Tab-separated table of C-alpha atoms in Angstrom:
chain	number	residue	atom	x	y	z
A	18	UNK	CA	0.117	0.016	0.003
A	19	UNK	CA	1.148	3.407	-0.526
A	20	UNK	CA	0.701	4.698	2.980
A	21	UNK	CA	3.912	4.081	4.358
A	22	UNK	CA	2.406	1.895	7.296
A	23	UNK	CA	2.879	-1.287	8.193
A	24	UNK	CA	0.734	-3.791	6.431
A	25	UNK	CA	-1.695	-6.166	7.865
A	26	UNK	CA	-2.694	-9.546	7.344
A	27	UNK	CA	-4.931	-11.445	9.755
A	28	UNK	CA	-6.431	-15.171	9.542
A	29	UNK	CA	-8.973	-16.863	12.180
A	30	UNK	CA	-9.757	-20.184	11.924
A	31	UNK	CA	-12.084	-22.179	13.933
A	32	UNK	CA	-13.215	-26.021	13.715
A	33	UNK	CA	-13.365	-29.628	14.286
A	34	UNK	CA	-13.967	-32.946	12.561
A	35	UNK	CA	-17.097	-35.080	13.624
A	36	UNK	CA	-20.319	-36.952	12.857
A	37	UNK	CA	-20.944	-34.440	10.675
A	38	UNK	CA	-17.551	-34.059	8.462
A	39	UNK	CA	-15.398	-31.069	8.727
A	40	UNK	CA	-17.368	-27.843	10.374
A	41	UNK	CA	-15.492	-24.894	10.109
A	42	UNK	CA	-15.502	-20.955	10.740
A	43	UNK	CA	-12.709	-19.072	8.819
A	44	UNK	CA	-11.852	-15.436	7.679
A	45	UNK	CA	-8.957	-13.682	6.827
A	46	UNK	CA	-8.401	-9.954	6.070
A	47	UNK	CA	-5.345	-9.578	3.351
A	48	UNK	CA	-3.066	-6.702	2.512
A	49	UNK	CA	-4.901	-5.288	0.148
A	50	UNK	CA	-8.408	-4.863	1.910
A	51	UNK	CA	-9.559	-8.278	0.548
A	52	UNK	CA	-12.219	-10.114	3.528
A	53	UNK	CA	-13.043	-13.388	2.631
A	54	UNK	CA	-14.665	-15.493	4.700
A	55	UNK	CA	-16.643	-18.977	5.011
A	56	UNK	CA	-18.647	-20.825	7.237
A	57	UNK	CA	-19.125	-24.356	6.787
A	58	UNK	CA	-21.959	-26.332	8.758
A	59	UNK	CA	-22.710	-29.972	7.512
A	60	UNK	CA	-26.058	-30.295	10.858
A	61	UNK	CA	-29.056	-30.982	9.442
A	62	UNK	CA	-28.801	-29.538	6.183
A	63	UNK	CA	-25.668	-28.769	4.304
A	64	UNK	CA	-24.844	-25.118	4.001
A	65	UNK	CA	-21.295	-24.086	2.848
A	66	UNK	CA	-21.336	-19.826	3.270
A	67	UNK	CA	-18.364	-18.069	1.063
A	68	UNK	CA	-18.235	-14.557	0.782
A	69	UNK	CA	-15.511	-12.121	-0.227
A	70	UNK	CA	-15.637	-7.822	-0.206
A	71	UNK	CA	-12.955	-5.375	0.121
A	72	UNK	CA	-12.620	-3.434	3.299
A	73	UNK	CA	-11.496	0.021	2.861
A	74	UNK	CA	-7.942	1.107	4.015
A	75	UNK	CA	-10.075	3.279	7.241
A	76	UNK	CA	-11.351	-0.366	7.689
A	77	UNK	CA	-8.009	-1.818	8.187
A	78	UNK	CA	-6.619	1.035	10.365
A	79	UNK	CA	-9.368	0.167	12.735
A	80	UNK	CA	-8.651	-3.626	12.433
A	81	UNK	CA	-4.836	-2.655	13.179
A	82	UNK	CA	-5.787	-0.591	16.237
A	83	UNK	CA	-7.546	-3.575	17.698
A	84	UNK	CA	-4.744	-6.239	17.014
A	85	UNK	CA	-2.143	-3.877	18.641
A	86	UNK	CA	-4.080	-2.967	21.224
A	87	UNK	CA	-4.762	-6.340	22.441
A	88	UNK	CA	-0.937	-6.806	22.259
A	89	UNK	CA	-0.920	-10.233	20.962
A	90	UNK	CA	2.145	-10.294	19.210
A	91	UNK	CA	3.383	-10.521	22.690
A	92	UNK	CA	1.969	-13.434	23.716
A	93	UNK	CA	3.206	-17.135	22.616
A	94	UNK	CA	1.336	-20.653	22.335
A	95	UNK	CA	3.763	-22.596	23.471
A	96	UNK	CA	2.002	-23.051	27.004
A	97	UNK	CA	-1.408	-23.226	25.603
A	98	UNK	CA	-4.020	-26.171	24.912
A	99	UNK	CA	-2.970	-27.686	21.752
A	100	UNK	CA	-5.921	-28.588	19.497
A	101	UNK	CA	-7.557	-32.062	20.192
A	102	UNK	CA	-10.586	-34.099	18.753
A	103	UNK	CA	-13.369	-31.367	20.026
A	104	UNK	CA	-11.410	-29.031	18.203
A	105	UNK	CA	-8.578	-26.764	16.712
A	106	UNK	CA	-8.593	-22.749	16.565
A	107	UNK	CA	-5.733	-21.033	14.244
A	108	UNK	CA	-5.031	-17.224	14.429
A	109	UNK	CA	-2.599	-16.079	11.922
A	110	UNK	CA	-1.215	-12.719	12.089
A	111	UNK	CA	1.514	-11.038	10.159
A	112	UNK	CA	2.294	-6.712	10.600
A	113	UNK	CA	5.121	-5.571	8.887
A	114	UNK	CA	8.057	-7.569	10.022
A	115	UNK	CA	6.073	-9.894	13.015
A	116	UNK	CA	4.646	-13.053	11.984
A	117	UNK	CA	2.727	-15.282	14.467
A	118	UNK	CA	0.856	-18.504	14.124
A	119	UNK	CA	-1.321	-19.892	16.628
A	120	UNK	CA	-3.398	-22.412	17.343
A	121	UNK	CA	-4.748	-24.022	20.655
A	122	UNK	CA	-7.832	-26.100	21.306
A	123	UNK	CA	-11.278	-24.256	21.787
A	124	UNK	CA	-11.937	-22.618	24.488
A	125	UNK	CA	-15.460	-23.263	25.947
A	126	UNK	CA	-15.301	-20.221	28.530
A	127	UNK	CA	-12.897	-18.329	30.948
A	128	UNK	CA	-12.395	-20.804	32.890
A	129	UNK	CA	-10.848	-22.803	30.782
A	130	UNK	CA	-8.555	-19.617	30.115
A	131	UNK	CA	-7.714	-19.587	34.094
A	132	UNK	CA	-7.311	-23.595	34.334
A	133	UNK	CA	-4.293	-23.584	31.444
A	134	UNK	CA	-0.632	-22.785	31.985
A	135	UNK	CA	-0.506	-19.452	30.463
A	136	UNK	CA	-4.153	-17.835	31.403
A	137	UNK	CA	-3.067	-14.214	30.793
A	138	UNK	CA	-1.896	-14.850	27.423
A	139	UNK	CA	-4.201	-17.437	26.768
A	140	UNK	CA	-7.175	-14.124	27.792
A	141	UNK	CA	-5.596	-12.263	25.037
A	142	UNK	CA	-6.292	-14.190	22.610
A	143	UNK	CA	-9.444	-15.363	24.018
A	144	UNK	CA	-10.782	-11.701	24.014
A	145	UNK	CA	-9.090	-10.538	20.897
A	146	UNK	CA	-10.992	-13.192	18.892
A	147	UNK	CA	-14.103	-12.244	20.141
A	148	UNK	CA	-13.831	-8.438	19.499
A	149	UNK	CA	-12.436	-9.989	15.473
A	150	UNK	CA	-15.596	-12.103	15.394
A	151	UNK	CA	-17.641	-9.656	16.033
A	152	UNK	CA	-16.257	-7.142	13.605
A	153	UNK	CA	-16.656	-9.884	10.684
A	154	UNK	CA	-20.204	-10.770	11.668
A	155	UNK	CA	-20.825	-7.381	11.824
A	156	UNK	CA	-19.584	-6.886	8.232
A	157	UNK	CA	-20.892	-10.040	7.061
A	158	UNK	CA	-24.222	-9.559	7.942
A	159	UNK	CA	-24.390	-5.722	7.047
A	160	UNK	CA	-23.001	-6.246	3.153
A	161	UNK	CA	-24.423	-9.279	2.558
A	162	UNK	CA	-27.532	-9.745	4.538
A	163	UNK	CA	-26.924	-12.773	5.876
A	164	UNK	CA	-26.732	-14.207	9.583
A	165	UNK	CA	-23.327	-15.417	9.613
A	166	UNK	CA	-24.189	-18.062	11.802
B	4	UNK	CA	1.958	-25.068	-2.336
B	5	UNK	CA	1.581	-25.490	-6.079
B	6	UNK	CA	3.598	-22.725	-8.062
B	7	UNK	CA	0.202	-23.296	-10.527
B	8	UNK	CA	-1.960	-21.719	-8.567
B	9	UNK	CA	-1.804	-18.712	-9.704
B	10	UNK	CA	-1.638	-19.359	-13.340
B	11	UNK	CA	-4.963	-21.867	-13.481
B	12	UNK	CA	-5.468	-20.382	-16.841
B	13	UNK	CA	-1.963	-20.350	-18.458
B	14	UNK	CA	-2.792	-23.865	-20.118
B	15	UNK	CA	-5.684	-22.509	-22.384
B	16	UNK	CA	-3.769	-19.049	-23.227
B	17	UNK	CA	-1.456	-19.142	-26.504
B	18	UNK	CA	0.684	-22.736	-25.977
B	19	UNK	CA	2.853	-20.994	-28.185
B	20	UNK	CA	4.374	-18.107	-25.883
B	21	UNK	CA	7.611	-18.476	-24.128
B	22	UNK	CA	7.788	-19.935	-20.990
B	23	UNK	CA	11.249	-18.105	-19.812
B	24	UNK	CA	8.769	-15.666	-17.936
B	25	UNK	CA	8.111	-18.054	-14.980
B	26	UNK	CA	7.749	-15.714	-11.746
B	27	UNK	CA	9.842	-16.974	-8.961
B	28	UNK	CA	8.350	-13.641	-6.417
B	29	UNK	CA	5.799	-14.613	-4.161
B	30	UNK	CA	2.443	-15.136	-5.401
B	31	UNK	CA	0.294	-12.062	-3.962
B	32	UNK	CA	0.538	-9.619	-1.095
B	33	UNK	CA	-0.301	-11.801	1.201
B	34	UNK	CA	2.623	-14.225	0.203
B	35	UNK	CA	4.685	-11.213	-0.203
B	36	UNK	CA	4.367	-10.046	3.356
B	37	UNK	CA	4.784	-13.353	4.754
B	38	UNK	CA	7.737	-14.064	3.197
B	39	UNK	CA	9.405	-10.608	4.636
B	40	UNK	CA	8.370	-11.049	8.023
B	41	UNK	CA	11.830	-11.412	9.965
B	42	UNK	CA	10.417	-12.442	13.318
B	43	UNK	CA	8.261	-15.829	13.573
B	44	UNK	CA	6.394	-17.481	16.621
B	45	UNK	CA	3.784	-19.808	17.010
B	46	UNK	CA	3.093	-23.714	16.398
B	47	UNK	CA	0.985	-22.879	13.145
B	48	UNK	CA	4.830	-22.992	11.608
B	49	UNK	CA	4.995	-26.873	12.379
B	50	UNK	CA	1.951	-28.468	13.248
B	51	UNK	CA	-0.132	-29.614	10.566
B	52	UNK	CA	-4.013	-29.929	11.001
B	53	UNK	CA	-5.109	-33.593	12.094
B	54	UNK	CA	-7.260	-35.831	9.991
B	55	UNK	CA	-5.476	-34.125	7.094
B	56	UNK	CA	-7.755	-31.251	6.939
B	57	UNK	CA	-5.683	-28.341	5.333
B	58	UNK	CA	-6.251	-25.013	4.143
B	59	UNK	CA	-7.504	-26.338	0.759
B	60	UNK	CA	-10.863	-26.345	1.819
B	61	UNK	CA	-11.009	-22.763	2.608
B	62	UNK	CA	-8.842	-21.525	-0.280
B	63	UNK	CA	-9.687	-23.803	-3.332
B	64	UNK	CA	-13.168	-22.764	-4.786
B	65	UNK	CA	-15.254	-19.680	-5.148
B	66	UNK	CA	-16.256	-16.823	-2.898
B	67	UNK	CA	-19.769	-14.686	-3.937
B	68	UNK	CA	-19.342	-11.542	-3.805
B	69	UNK	CA	-21.907	-8.787	-4.472
B	70	UNK	CA	-22.279	-7.122	-8.195
B	71	UNK	CA	-19.673	-4.128	-8.808
B	72	UNK	CA	-22.592	-1.277	-8.229
B	73	UNK	CA	-19.756	1.148	-6.859
B	74	UNK	CA	-19.937	5.007	-7.072
B	75	UNK	CA	-16.029	6.481	-7.018
B	76	UNK	CA	-14.361	3.892	-4.711
B	77	UNK	CA	-16.799	3.035	-2.508
B	78	UNK	CA	-18.728	-0.311	-2.729
B	79	UNK	CA	-22.610	-0.610	-2.049
B	80	UNK	CA	-23.934	-3.465	0.135
B	81	UNK	CA	-27.033	-5.412	-0.066
B	82	UNK	CA	-29.674	-3.025	0.850
B	83	UNK	CA	-27.625	0.403	1.290
B	84	UNK	CA	-24.468	1.746	1.985
B	85	UNK	CA	-21.767	0.872	4.816
B	86	UNK	CA	-20.238	3.701	6.543
B	87	UNK	CA	-17.713	2.941	8.829
B	88	UNK	CA	-17.064	5.606	12.155
B	89	UNK	CA	-13.924	5.164	14.236
B	90	UNK	CA	-12.322	6.879	17.324
B	91	UNK	CA	-16.110	6.506	18.732
B	92	UNK	CA	-15.365	7.061	22.794
B	93	UNK	CA	-15.926	4.109	24.820
B	94	UNK	CA	-18.602	5.220	27.144
B	95	UNK	CA	-21.002	6.451	23.818
B	96	UNK	CA	-24.063	4.721	23.455
B	97	UNK	CA	-26.353	3.573	20.595
B	98	UNK	CA	-28.843	6.940	21.300
B	99	UNK	CA	-25.697	9.425	20.822
B	100	UNK	CA	-24.262	7.723	17.839
B	101	UNK	CA	-28.008	7.630	15.770
B	102	UNK	CA	-28.418	10.789	17.024
B	103	UNK	CA	-25.292	12.184	15.608
B	104	UNK	CA	-25.708	10.345	11.802
B	105	UNK	CA	-29.612	10.998	11.603
B	106	UNK	CA	-28.893	13.861	10.604
B	107	UNK	CA	-27.485	12.735	7.330
B	108	UNK	CA	-30.609	10.505	6.406
B	109	UNK	CA	-32.595	7.635	7.515
B	110	UNK	CA	-30.442	5.214	9.448
B	111	UNK	CA	-31.325	1.795	7.895
B	112	UNK	CA	-29.115	-0.222	10.860
B	113	UNK	CA	-26.099	0.882	13.077
B	114	UNK	CA	-23.704	-1.659	14.529
B	115	UNK	CA	-21.933	0.057	18.025
B	116	UNK	CA	-19.372	-3.427	18.567
B	117	UNK	CA	-18.672	-3.140	22.705
B	118	UNK	CA	-15.322	-4.559	24.104
B	119	UNK	CA	-15.481	-7.950	24.838
B	120	UNK	CA	-13.283	-7.954	28.006
B	121	UNK	CA	-14.153	-3.909	29.409
B	122	UNK	CA	-18.165	-4.112	27.745
B	123	UNK	CA	-17.530	-0.661	26.960
B	124	UNK	CA	-17.344	0.472	23.339
B	125	UNK	CA	-15.008	-0.970	20.919
B	126	UNK	CA	-14.464	2.307	19.274
B	127	UNK	CA	-16.137	1.700	15.928
B	128	UNK	CA	-19.596	1.800	14.586
B	129	UNK	CA	-21.101	0.959	11.777
B	130	UNK	CA	-23.930	2.954	9.781
B	131	UNK	CA	-25.921	2.022	7.206
B	132	UNK	CA	-27.957	4.780	4.813
B	133	UNK	CA	-30.341	3.523	2.218
B	134	UNK	CA	-28.160	5.588	-0.444
B	135	UNK	CA	-24.557	6.489	-1.760
B	136	UNK	CA	-25.912	10.734	-1.474
B	137	UNK	CA	-26.650	10.329	2.794
B	138	UNK	CA	-23.372	8.152	2.956
B	139	UNK	CA	-21.230	10.635	1.534
B	140	UNK	CA	-22.903	13.554	3.327
B	141	UNK	CA	-22.935	11.528	6.695
B	142	UNK	CA	-19.075	10.951	6.280
B	143	UNK	CA	-17.903	14.398	4.350
B	144	UNK	CA	-20.298	15.694	7.815
B	145	UNK	CA	-18.977	13.468	10.572
B	146	UNK	CA	-15.545	13.003	9.754
B	147	UNK	CA	-13.285	15.299	11.964
B	148	UNK	CA	-16.254	16.024	14.148
B	149	UNK	CA	-16.434	15.193	17.640
B	150	UNK	CA	-19.006	13.013	19.700
B	151	UNK	CA	-19.159	13.441	23.490
B	152	UNK	CA	-15.375	15.430	23.230
B	153	UNK	CA	-14.188	12.783	21.246
B	154	UNK	CA	-12.844	13.337	17.458
B	155	UNK	CA	-14.410	11.120	15.260
B	156	UNK	CA	-13.757	9.576	11.532
B	157	UNK	CA	-15.862	8.460	9.281
B	158	UNK	CA	-15.464	7.030	5.619
B	159	UNK	CA	-17.439	3.901	3.715
B	160	UNK	CA	-16.395	0.316	5.151
B	161	UNK	CA	-16.622	-1.484	1.622
B	162	UNK	CA	-14.368	-0.392	-1.412
B	163	UNK	CA	-14.049	-2.152	-4.969
B	164	UNK	CA	-11.186	-4.264	-4.781
B	165	UNK	CA	-8.288	-3.409	-6.815
B	166	UNK	CA	-9.181	-6.348	-8.921
B	167	UNK	CA	-12.804	-5.300	-8.889
B	168	UNK	CA	-13.912	-9.217	-8.309
B	169	UNK	CA	-17.429	-8.935	-9.060
B	170	UNK	CA	-20.673	-11.486	-9.149
B	171	UNK	CA	-19.755	-15.269	-9.399
B	172	UNK	CA	-21.059	-15.329	-13.068
B	173	UNK	CA	-19.123	-12.664	-14.562
B	174	UNK	CA	-15.948	-13.624	-12.344
B	175	UNK	CA	-15.268	-16.598	-15.414
B	176	UNK	CA	-14.809	-14.472	-17.815
B	177	UNK	CA	-13.004	-11.842	-16.696
B	178	UNK	CA	-10.370	-14.293	-15.134
B	179	UNK	CA	-9.784	-15.207	-18.658
B	180	UNK	CA	-9.621	-11.480	-19.782
B	181	UNK	CA	-7.104	-10.702	-17.116
B	182	UNK	CA	-5.005	-14.133	-17.687
B	183	UNK	CA	-4.519	-12.616	-21.487
B	184	UNK	CA	-3.709	-9.262	-20.175
B	185	UNK	CA	-1.159	-10.620	-17.688
B	186	UNK	CA	0.278	-12.550	-20.871
B	187	UNK	CA	0.134	-9.163	-22.393
B	188	UNK	CA	2.138	-7.258	-20.169
B	189	UNK	CA	4.848	-10.127	-19.908
B	190	UNK	CA	5.634	-10.107	-23.360
B	191	UNK	CA	6.370	-5.912	-23.221
């Protein structure tokens, strides 16, 4: 981008393989502003939602603020619960020269966070994910008039 | 990662063209950004997903997008135009925001999302107007103004992509065309 500021890439995945096959939610913001969103749930009826739209540089700036304020780049996933049969989460962020690719199990509630070996770090992840999902669901539902989940 | 991904159309394009120009550079902005990073951290770099599931289910296949009904750089959404307001005071409420935004037209939708940790406003609002004119007036009027003594910014939330990908039906024909353009550029 011509702004001369740090570029940003953000990707989040949550999913599991169960009796309904591979069910997942995944979205990414690419440096050119392209937001891609996919949600596959095979429960009851087959649905696979795949949507993309370009967001403005202002939106990317706000996303960057949310990521930066969370201080997620200072964390490390090495003590977080590893992905298991119940599920898997992935958070990948590239901001400037820094690139994180974190994985962990699904987190049911704050109790899981408290009981982990790195409650402070996992809490940062836990809330950032919720804030990111909240933003993405708003964008997708406003733009396409669908309920993302 | 298959090196051919970016050139899926290359096969149906002029088989006689010389093959010597093969880009070694990363395929797109995202790959370039990733390869320029010098500090890497996390298990995601070494792990693979269980059950042989990988990214293909996400990356392969089509993503639907709306038709390219854009005005200038802004992109229209299904039912209107979405304005992004940032710098919103954490103690602002929907009434504060909608009161300010209603000056420029009827608000069709308003999302004022909360910070999940603090419960206060996250700092942005998404406001929908039916017409471009209203949205543009709101952006011009709101940008740089104050809300609860805090300066806010306003802009369109969605834009036309650089490559202006469009409706699913149109995309195929367009991709062919673009593939052809790319070849032409390379020969120059």
